[in-house]
């Protein structure tokens, strides 16, 4: 039974990635592309972890504080696991959409709980692998390890996710209880996620900046950790020294909290998932109703749906927030642009093109339209039975995508113009191209979602994050965003044309592609929507 539930979970993820609107599998080329993307992303994060830990292992070894190296690696892995899984635990453990369906089947509650816990464990194990496996590879390459040390490391590596599962389940339960009593809970959850992620990224940035300090003063920091946080010291010493007491205590720290949380959930899981959630009350305010357009009403409905789903906000619109943050950073740190121009005078003419390419690449991560049809789920028939034309529905999806993306594009363009102070033609192109790219991306994502919809999803996050339409839209838009600058740097005839001419050609191509895709929406897209 447990194996079947786990298989269904993985099958659901695979279907969301590799099934089209007719339920058939996609081509082998798409699967290879997805595999290459996964390998690339994992490789980048793995290489970054290896680079960081390779600079720490030798200095710590020479200081005689090898245990601090392992403690630091364990702490970094735990932080990544917690940030990556706490909100997943909230949605999958306590607010999953298939809870009622599974309870209606002859499936024991214990098996439902075990399958959720196992999926959470496997996800945390993957997060831990990204940090710990490159770290231990760096230590073996630089210092070396005995067979005993490797065995203890593998044991801690396999058990560390259990501690995070326990903590994530506990924090997820608190978040679920608190969020059910407040208004705009999705915004609150999104804000918390952004804060956690910002703290982690800030710590990683400071780690890179302070690598030399950490290597030079590791003994002082190690002494402070040993005195104030004994469990972390014992976990590191268990690997480096093989001390049996440290090994036993580490196993207790990792297993016992998980056992307690699992026992509590086993007794109360059915009551938790079937309990009627309290919700924040709203005071009714009488307002005058105003007549509006069909598209305007649909856009307001999209907006309310967007605000009600934290997974939708974080995975589909995070690029807009990143672009605004990048624009603010550019204005504050505009000296970096002058330094870049001084280091590479030959590229000074390409700086406006580089700004446009960077903005378009980040805008490519906005995936509102790429999941908008799928998110209608089983309610799509309501539109089909209402006096709403397919193009009115399409216009509302496109309009909402532009509402989320174009303000960020305008802010980024304004920041780029303020810092670079380009010529009038370059300034106009810097302002217009990102906005046209938003139109291009909105239609591209919508067409993909019409061809690769997923209506049988368990959570909205899986639609936005793991579906084939979102993945292809993300890759396609990133390639389209990088293309002008990449081709400019690789092809010398383009450099002789100048950055302004290349941007003008890029704008024409984007506008032409947008016009073609709009024509496809009016013909092929309408027929596809009517066939659902």
Coordinates of C-alpha atoms in Angstrom, one line a residue:
X1 CA 0.0 0.0 0.0
X2 CA 2.8 2.4 0.9
X3 CA 4.7 1.7 -2.2
X4 CA 1.5 2.3 -4.3
X5 CA 0.9 5.7 -2.7
X6 CA 4.6 6.7 -3.3
X7 CA 4.4 5.5 -6.9
X8 CA 1.2 7.6 -7.4
X9 CA 3.0 10.6 -6.0
X10 CA 6.0 10.2 -8.4
X11 CA 3.6 9.4 -11.3
X12 CA 1.7 12.6 -10.7
X13 CA 4.9 14.6 -10.8
X14 CA 6.0 12.7 -14.0
X15 CA 2.6 13.3 -15.6
X16 CA 2.6 17.0 -14.8
X17 CA 6.0 17.2 -16.6
X18 CA 5.6 14.8 -19.6
X19 CA 2.0 14.6 -20.6
X20 CA 0.2 16.8 -23.2
X21 CA -3.4 17.9 -23.4
X22 CA -4.4 14.5 -25.0
X23 CA -2.8 12.5 -22.2
X24 CA 0.0 11.3 -24.4
X25 CA 3.6 11.3 -23.6
X26 CA 5.8 14.1 -24.9
X27 CA 8.7 13.5 -27.3
X28 CA 12.0 12.0 -26.2
X29 CA 13.7 15.4 -27.0
X30 CA 11.6 17.2 -24.4
X31 CA 12.5 14.5 -21.8
X32 CA 16.2 14.8 -22.7
X33 CA 16.0 18.6 -22.4
X34 CA 14.4 18.3 -19.0
X35 CA 17.0 15.9 -17.8
X36 CA 19.8 18.1 -19.1
X37 CA 18.2 21.1 -17.2
X38 CA 18.0 19.1 -14.0
X39 CA 21.7 17.9 -14.3
X40 CA 22.7 21.5 -15.0
X41 CA 20.9 23.0 -12.0
X42 CA 22.2 20.2 -9.7
X43 CA 25.7 20.6 -11.1
X44 CA 25.7 24.4 -10.5
X45 CA 24.7 24.1 -6.9
X46 CA 26.9 21.1 -6.3
X47 CA 29.9 23.0 -7.8
X48 CA 29.2 26.0 -5.6
X49 CA 29.1 23.8 -2.5
X50 CA 32.3 22.0 -3.5
X51 CA 34.0 25.4 -4.0
X52 CA 33.0 26.7 -0.6
X53 CA 34.0 23.6 1.4
X54 CA 37.2 23.0 -0.5
X55 CA 38.4 26.4 0.8
X56 CA 37.6 25.5 4.4
X57 CA 38.7 21.9 4.9
X58 CA 42.5 22.3 4.7
X59 CA 42.7 25.4 7.1
X60 CA 40.4 23.6 9.6
X61 CA 42.4 20.4 9.4
X62 CA 45.7 22.3 10.0
X63 CA 44.0 23.9 13.1
X64 CA 43.0 20.5 14.4
X65 CA 39.2 21.4 14.2
X66 CA 38.1 19.0 11.6
X67 CA 34.9 18.5 13.6
X68 CA 34.0 22.1 13.0
X69 CA 34.1 21.5 9.2
X70 CA 31.6 18.7 9.5
X71 CA 29.5 20.7 11.9
X72 CA 29.4 23.6 9.6
X73 CA 28.4 21.3 6.7
X74 CA 25.6 19.7 8.7
X75 CA 24.3 23.1 9.7
X76 CA 24.3 24.4 6.1
X77 CA 22.5 21.3 4.9
X78 CA 19.9 21.6 7.7
X79 CA 19.2 25.3 6.9
X80 CA 18.6 24.5 3.2
X81 CA 16.3 21.6 4.1
X82 CA 14.3 23.7 6.4
X83 CA 13.8 26.5 4.0
X84 CA 13.0 24.2 1.2
X85 CA 10.5 22.0 3.0
X86 CA 8.7 23.9 5.7
X87 CA 6.0 25.3 3.4
X88 CA 5.8 22.0 1.5
X89 CA 5.1 20.3 4.8
X90 CA 2.4 22.7 5.6
X91 CA 0.6 22.2 2.2
X92 CA 1.2 18.5 1.8
X93 CA 0.8 17.3 5.4
X94 CA -2.2 19.5 6.6
X95 CA -3.7 21.1 3.5
X96 CA -3.4 18.7 0.6
X97 CA -6.3 18.7 -1.8
X98 CA -6.5 14.9 -2.1
X99 CA -7.0 14.3 1.6
X100 CA -10.8 13.7 1.3
X101 CA -10.3 11.5 -1.8
X102 CA -7.8 9.3 -0.1
X103 CA -10.0 9.0 3.0
X104 CA -12.9 7.9 0.9
X105 CA -10.9 5.0 -0.4
X106 CA -9.9 1.8 1.6
X107 CA -6.6 3.3 2.4
X108 CA -5.5 3.3 6.1
X109 CA -4.8 6.7 7.6
X110 CA -1.4 5.4 8.7
X111 CA -0.4 4.7 5.1
X112 CA -1.5 8.2 4.1
X113 CA 0.7 9.7 6.8
X114 CA 3.6 7.4 6.1
X115 CA 3.5 8.3 2.4
X116 CA 3.5 12.0 3.1
X117 CA 6.4 11.7 5.6
X118 CA 8.4 9.6 3.2
X119 CA 8.0 12.1 0.4
X120 CA 9.1 14.9 2.7
X121 CA 12.1 12.8 3.8
X122 CA 13.1 12.1 0.2
X123 CA 12.9 15.7 -0.7
X124 CA 15.0 16.7 2.3
X125 CA 17.5 14.0 1.4
X126 CA 17.9 15.5 -2.0
X127 CA 18.5 19.0 -0.4
X128 CA 21.1 17.4 1.9
X129 CA 22.8 15.7 -1.0
X130 CA 23.3 19.1 -2.8
X131 CA 25.3 20.4 0.2
X132 CA 26.8 17.4 2.0
X133 CA 28.0 15.2 -0.9
X134 CA 30.1 17.9 -2.6
X135 CA 31.4 18.9 0.9
X136 CA 32.5 15.4 1.8
X137 CA 34.0 15.0 -1.7
X138 CA 36.1 18.2 -1.2
X139 CA 37.3 16.9 2.2
X140 CA 38.3 13.5 0.8
X141 CA 40.2 15.2 -2.1
X142 CA 42.0 17.7 0.2
X143 CA 42.5 15.8 3.4
X144 CA 41.3 12.2 3.1
X145 CA 38.9 10.1 5.2
X146 CA 39.1 6.6 6.8
X147 CA 36.5 4.0 6.2
X148 CA 35.1 4.5 9.7
X149 CA 34.6 8.2 9.1
X150 CA 32.8 7.6 5.8
X151 CA 30.5 5.1 7.4
X152 CA 29.6 7.6 10.2
X153 CA 29.1 10.4 7.7
X154 CA 26.7 8.2 5.6
X155 CA 24.8 7.4 8.7
X156 CA 24.3 11.0 9.7
X157 CA 23.6 12.0 6.1
X158 CA 20.7 9.5 5.9
X159 CA 19.3 10.4 9.4
X160 CA 19.7 14.2 9.3
X161 CA 16.6 14.6 7.1
X162 CA 14.5 13.0 9.9
X163 CA 15.3 15.9 12.2
X164 CA 14.3 18.4 9.6
X165 CA 11.1 16.4 8.9
X166 CA 10.2 16.7 12.6
X167 CA 10.9 20.4 12.7
X168 CA 9.2 21.1 9.4
X169 CA 6.0 19.2 10.5
X170 CA 5.9 21.1 13.7
X171 CA 6.5 24.5 12.1
X172 CA 4.1 23.6 9.3
X173 CA 1.4 22.8 11.8
X174 CA 1.9 26.1 13.5
X175 CA 1.8 28.0 10.2
X176 CA -1.4 26.1 9.2
X177 CA -3.1 27.0 12.5
X178 CA -2.1 30.6 12.4
X179 CA -2.7 31.3 8.7
X180 CA -6.2 29.9 9.0
X181 CA -7.1 32.7 11.4
X182 CA -5.7 35.7 9.5
X183 CA -6.7 37.4 6.3
X184 CA -4.5 37.3 3.2
X185 CA -2.8 34.2 4.6
X186 CA -1.1 33.6 1.3
X187 CA 0.6 36.9 1.4
X188 CA 1.8 36.3 4.9
X189 CA 3.2 32.9 3.9
X190 CA 4.9 34.3 0.9
X191 CA 6.4 37.1 3.0
X192 CA 7.7 34.5 5.5
X193 CA 9.2 32.4 2.6
X194 CA 10.9 35.5 1.1
X195 CA 12.3 36.4 4.6
X196 CA 13.6 32.9 5.1
X197 CA 15.1 32.8 1.6
X198 CA 16.6 36.2 2.0
X199 CA 18.3 35.3 5.3
X200 CA 19.7 32.1 3.8
X201 CA 21.0 33.9 0.6
X202 CA 22.4 36.8 2.7
X203 CA 24.2 34.3 4.9
X204 CA 25.6 32.5 1.8
X205 CA 26.7 35.9 0.4
X206 CA 28.5 36.8 3.6
X207 CA 30.0 33.4 3.7
X208 CA 31.6 33.9 0.3
X209 CA 32.8 37.4 1.3
X210 CA 34.1 36.3 4.7
X211 CA 35.7 33.0 3.6
X212 CA 39.2 34.2 4.4
X213 CA 38.1 35.3 7.8
X214 CA 36.4 32.0 8.5
X215 CA 39.5 30.1 7.5
X216 CA 41.8 32.3 9.6
X217 CA 39.6 32.4 12.7
X218 CA 38.0 29.0 12.6
X219 CA 39.5 28.0 15.9
X220 CA 37.8 30.9 17.7
X221 CA 34.4 30.2 16.1
X222 CA 34.8 26.5 16.8
X223 CA 35.5 27.1 20.5
X224 CA 32.3 29.3 20.7
X225 CA 30.2 26.6 19.0
X226 CA 31.6 23.9 21.3
X227 CA 30.6 25.9 24.4
X228 CA 27.2 27.1 23.3
X229 CA 25.8 24.4 21.0
X230 CA 26.9 21.0 22.2
X231 CA 24.8 18.9 19.8
X232 CA 26.3 20.5 16.8
X233 CA 29.8 19.8 18.1
X234 CA 29.0 16.2 18.9
X235 CA 27.6 15.7 15.4
X236 CA 30.9 17.0 13.8
X237 CA 33.0 15.1 16.3
X238 CA 31.1 11.9 15.6
X239 CA 32.4 12.0 12.0
X240 CA 35.9 13.4 12.5
X241 CA 36.9 11.6 15.7
X242 CA 34.6 8.5 15.6
X243 CA 33.9 9.0 19.3
X244 CA 31.3 6.5 20.3
X245 CA 29.6 8.7 22.8
X246 CA 29.3 11.5 20.2
X247 CA 27.9 9.0 17.7
X248 CA 25.2 7.7 20.1
X249 CA 24.2 11.2 21.2
X250 CA 24.0 12.4 17.6
X251 CA 21.7 9.5 16.7
X252 CA 19.5 10.4 19.7
X253 CA 19.3 14.0 18.5
X254 CA 18.3 13.0 15.0
X255 CA 15.9 10.1 15.7
X256 CA 14.1 10.9 18.9
X257 CA 12.5 14.2 17.8
X258 CA 11.3 12.5 14.7
X259 CA 9.9 9.6 16.7
X260 CA 8.0 11.9 19.0
X261 CA 6.5 14.0 16.2
X262 CA 5.6 10.9 14.2
X263 CA 3.9 9.3 17.2
X264 CA 1.8 12.5 17.8
X265 CA 0.8 12.7 14.2
X266 CA -0.1 9.0 14.0
X267 CA -2.7 9.6 16.8
X268 CA -4.0 12.9 15.6
X269 CA -3.5 13.0 11.8
X270 CA -7.1 12.0 11.0
X271 CA -8.5 14.6 13.3
X272 CA -6.1 17.3 12.0
X273 CA -6.9 16.8 8.3
X274 CA -10.7 16.5 8.8
X275 CA -11.0 19.4 11.3
X276 CA -12.9 22.4 10.1
X277 CA -10.4 25.2 9.8
X278 CA -11.3 28.5 11.4
X279 CA -11.0 31.5 9.2
X280 CA -10.7 35.2 9.6
X281 CA -14.0 37.0 9.7
X282 CA -14.8 39.9 7.4
X283 CA -17.1 42.7 8.3
X284 CA -19.7 43.2 5.5
X285 CA -19.6 46.6 4.0
X286 CA -22.4 47.7 1.7
X287 CA -21.1 49.0 -1.5
X288 CA -22.7 50.2 -4.8
X289 CA -22.4 47.6 -7.5
X290 CA -21.0 48.9 -10.8
X291 CA -21.3 47.4 -14.2
X292 CA -17.9 46.3 -15.7
X293 CA -16.6 44.5 -18.7
X294 CA -16.3 40.7 -18.9
X295 CA -12.5 40.9 -19.2
X296 CA -12.3 43.2 -16.2
X297 CA -14.4 40.8 -14.1
X298 CA -12.2 37.9 -15.1
X299 CA -9.0 39.8 -14.3
X300 CA -10.4 40.6 -10.8
X301 CA -11.1 36.9 -10.4
X302 CA -7.5 36.1 -11.4
X303 CA -6.2 38.6 -8.9
X304 CA -8.3 37.1 -6.1
X305 CA -7.1 33.6 -7.0
X306 CA -3.5 34.9 -7.1
X307 CA -3.7 36.4 -3.7
X308 CA -5.2 33.2 -2.2
X309 CA -2.4 30.9 -3.3
X310 CA 1.1 31.2 -1.7
X311 CA 2.5 28.6 -4.1
X312 CA 1.2 30.5 -7.1
X313 CA 2.7 33.8 -5.9
X314 CA 6.1 32.3 -5.0
X315 CA 6.6 30.2 -8.1
X316 CA 4.9 32.2 -10.8
X317 CA 5.6 35.8 -9.8
X318 CA 8.9 35.7 -7.9
X319 CA 10.8 36.9 -11.0
X320 CA 9.0 40.3 -10.8
X321 CA 10.2 40.7 -7.2
X322 CA 13.7 39.7 -8.2
X323 CA 13.8 42.2 -11.1
X324 CA 12.6 45.1 -8.8
X325 CA 15.2 44.1 -6.2
X326 CA 17.9 44.0 -9.0
X327 CA 16.8 47.5 -10.1
X328 CA 17.1 48.9 -6.6
X329 CA 20.5 47.2 -6.2
X330 CA 21.7 48.7 -9.6
X331 CA 20.8 52.2 -8.5
X332 CA 22.5 51.8 -5.1
X333 CA 25.6 50.1 -6.5
X334 CA 25.9 52.0 -9.8
X335 CA 29.6 52.3 -9.3
X336 CA 29.8 48.6 -10.4
X337 CA 28.6 49.5 -13.8
X338 CA 31.4 52.2 -14.2
X339 CA 33.9 49.6 -13.0
X340 CA 32.7 47.1 -15.6
X341 CA 32.9 49.7 -18.3
X342 CA 36.5 50.6 -17.2
X343 CA 37.6 47.0 -17.2
X344 CA 36.1 46.2 -20.6
X345 CA 36.0 49.4 -22.7
X346 CA 35.1 47.4 -25.8
X347 CA 31.8 46.3 -24.2
X348 CA 30.7 49.8 -23.2
X349 CA 28.6 50.1 -26.3
X350 CA 26.8 46.9 -25.3
X351 CA 25.9 47.9 -21.8
X352 CA 22.3 49.0 -22.8
X353 CA 21.9 45.8 -24.7
X354 CA 23.2 43.9 -21.6
X355 CA 20.7 45.6 -19.4
X356 CA 17.9 44.8 -21.7
X357 CA 19.0 41.1 -22.0
X358 CA 19.3 40.8 -18.2
X359 CA 15.9 42.3 -17.6
X360 CA 14.2 40.0 -20.3
X361 CA 15.9 37.0 -18.8
X362 CA 14.6 37.7 -15.4
X363 CA 11.2 38.4 -16.8
X364 CA 11.3 35.0 -18.4
X365 CA 10.9 33.5 -14.9
X366 CA 7.4 35.0 -14.6
X367 CA 5.1 32.1 -15.3
X368 CA 1.6 33.4 -14.7
X369 CA 0.1 32.6 -18.1
X370 CA 2.0 29.3 -18.4
X371 CA -0.1 27.8 -15.6
X372 CA -3.3 29.9 -15.9
X373 CA -5.4 27.4 -17.9
X374 CA -4.3 24.4 -15.7
X375 CA -5.2 26.3 -12.5
X376 CA -8.8 26.4 -13.6
X377 CA -8.8 22.7 -12.9
X378 CA -12.3 21.2 -13.0
X379 CA -14.0 24.6 -13.1
X380 CA -13.1 25.3 -16.7
X381 CA -16.6 24.1 -17.7
X382 CA -18.0 27.1 -16.0
X383 CA -16.5 29.4 -18.6
X384 CA -17.6 27.1 -21.4
X385 CA -21.2 27.2 -20.2
X386 CA -21.2 31.0 -19.6
X387 CA -21.5 33.8 -22.1
X388 CA -17.8 34.2 -22.1
X389 CA -15.9 33.9 -25.4
X390 CA -12.6 32.1 -25.5
X391 CA -10.8 35.3 -26.5
X392 CA -12.2 37.1 -23.5
X393 CA -10.8 34.4 -21.3
X394 CA -7.5 34.6 -23.1
X395 CA -7.4 38.4 -22.8
X396 CA -8.0 38.1 -19.0
X397 CA -5.1 35.6 -18.7
X398 CA -2.8 37.8 -20.7
X399 CA -3.8 41.0 -19.0
X400 CA -3.1 39.5 -15.5
X401 CA 0.3 38.3 -16.6
X402 CA 1.1 41.8 -17.8
X403 CA -0.2 43.4 -14.6
X404 CA 2.3 41.3 -12.7
X405 CA 5.3 41.7 -15.1
X406 CA 5.1 45.1 -16.8
X407 CA 5.5 47.2 -13.6
X408 CA 8.7 45.4 -12.8
X409 CA 9.9 45.8 -16.4
X410 CA 9.3 49.6 -16.3
X411 CA 11.0 49.9 -12.9
X412 CA 14.0 48.0 -14.2
X413 CA 14.2 50.0 -17.4
X414 CA 14.0 53.3 -15.5
X415 CA 16.8 52.1 -13.2
X416 CA 18.9 51.1 -16.2
X417 CA 18.3 54.5 -18.0
X418 CA 19.1 56.4 -14.8
X419 CA 22.4 54.6 -14.2
X420 CA 23.7 54.3 -17.8
X421 CA 22.3 57.6 -19.1
X422 CA 22.2 56.3 -22.7
X423 CA 21.3 58.1 -25.9
X424 CA 17.7 58.8 -26.7
X425 CA 17.3 55.9 -29.1
X426 CA 18.9 53.5 -26.6
X427 CA 16.7 54.8 -23.8
X428 CA 13.6 54.3 -25.8
X429 CA 14.6 50.8 -26.7
X430 CA 15.5 50.0 -23.1
X431 CA 12.0 51.1 -22.1
X432 CA 10.0 49.4 -24.9
X433 CA 11.8 46.0 -25.3
X434 CA 11.2 44.6 -21.8
X435 CA 7.5 45.6 -22.1
X436 CA 7.2 43.9 -25.4
X437 CA 9.0 40.9 -24.0
X438 CA 6.3 40.7 -21.3
X439 CA 3.7 40.5 -24.1
X440 CA 5.8 37.8 -25.9
X441 CA 6.2 35.8 -22.7
X442 CA 2.5 36.0 -21.8
X443 CA 1.3 34.6 -25.1
X444 CA 4.1 32.0 -25.3
X445 CA 3.2 30.6 -21.8
X446 CA -0.5 30.6 -22.6
X447 CA 0.0 28.7 -25.9
X448 CA 2.1 26.2 -24.1
X449 CA -0.4 25.7 -21.4
X450 CA -3.2 25.2 -23.9
X451 CA -1.1 22.4 -25.4
X452 CA 0.1 20.9 -22.1
X453 CA -2.6 21.5 -19.5
X454 CA -2.8 19.6 -16.2
X455 CA -6.2 19.5 -14.6
X456 CA -5.7 16.6 -12.3
X457 CA -3.2 18.2 -10.0
X458 CA -2.9 17.6 -6.2
X459 CA -1.6 21.1 -5.4
X460 CA -1.3 24.3 -7.3
X461 CA 2.4 24.5 -6.6
X462 CA 2.9 21.3 -8.7
X463 CA 1.2 23.0 -11.6
X464 CA 3.2 26.2 -11.5
X465 CA 6.5 24.6 -10.6
X466 CA 6.6 21.1 -12.2
X467 CA 4.3 21.1 -15.2
X468 CA 5.7 20.8 -18.7
X469 CA 4.2 24.1 -19.9
X470 CA 5.9 26.0 -17.1
X471 CA 9.2 24.3 -17.6
X472 CA 9.3 24.9 -21.4
X473 CA 8.0 28.4 -21.0
X474 CA 10.8 29.1 -18.5
X475 CA 13.5 27.7 -20.7
X476 CA 12.2 29.3 -23.8
X477 CA 11.9 32.7 -22.3
X478 CA 15.3 32.5 -20.7
X479 CA 16.9 31.5 -24.0
X480 CA 15.0 34.4 -25.8
X481 CA 16.2 36.8 -23.1
X482 CA 19.9 35.8 -23.3
X483 CA 19.9 35.5 -27.1
X484 CA 20.6 39.1 -28.1
X485 CA 23.5 39.7 -25.8
X486 CA 24.9 36.2 -26.4
X487 CA 24.8 36.5 -30.2
X488 CA 26.2 40.0 -30.0
X489 CA 29.2 38.7 -28.1
X490 CA 29.7 35.6 -30.2
X491 CA 29.2 37.1 -33.7
X492 CA 31.5 39.8 -34.8
X493 CA 29.3 41.2 -37.6
X494 CA 26.7 42.0 -35.0
X495 CA 29.3 43.9 -33.0
X496 CA 30.0 46.0 -36.0
X497 CA 26.3 46.8 -36.3
X498 CA 26.4 48.3 -32.8
X499 CA 24.2 47.6 -29.7
X500 CA 21.5 50.0 -30.8
X501 CA 20.9 48.3 -34.1
X502 CA 20.9 44.8 -32.4
X503 CA 18.3 46.0 -29.9
X504 CA 16.2 47.4 -32.8
X505 CA 16.3 44.1 -34.6
X506 CA 15.5 42.3 -31.4
X507 CA 12.4 44.5 -30.8
X508 CA 11.1 43.8 -34.3
X509 CA 11.6 40.0 -33.9
X510 CA 9.8 40.1 -30.5
X511 CA 6.9 42.1 -32.0
X512 CA 6.6 39.8 -35.0
X513 CA 6.7 36.7 -32.8
X514 CA 4.0 38.2 -30.5
X515 CA 1.8 39.0 -33.5
X516 CA 2.1 35.4 -34.8
X517 CA 1.3 34.0 -31.4
X518 CA -1.7 36.2 -31.1
X519 CA -3.0 34.9 -34.4
X520 CA -2.5 31.4 -33.1
X521 CA -4.5 32.1 -30.1
X522 CA -7.4 33.4 -32.2
X523 CA -7.4 30.3 -34.3
X524 CA -5.8 27.2 -32.9
X525 CA -6.1 28.4 -29.3
X526 CA -9.9 28.9 -29.5
X527 CA -10.4 25.5 -31.1
X528 CA -8.3 23.8 -28.4
X529 CA -10.1 25.5 -25.6
X530 CA -13.5 24.5 -27.0
X531 CA -12.3 20.9 -27.3
X532 CA -11.6 20.6 -23.5

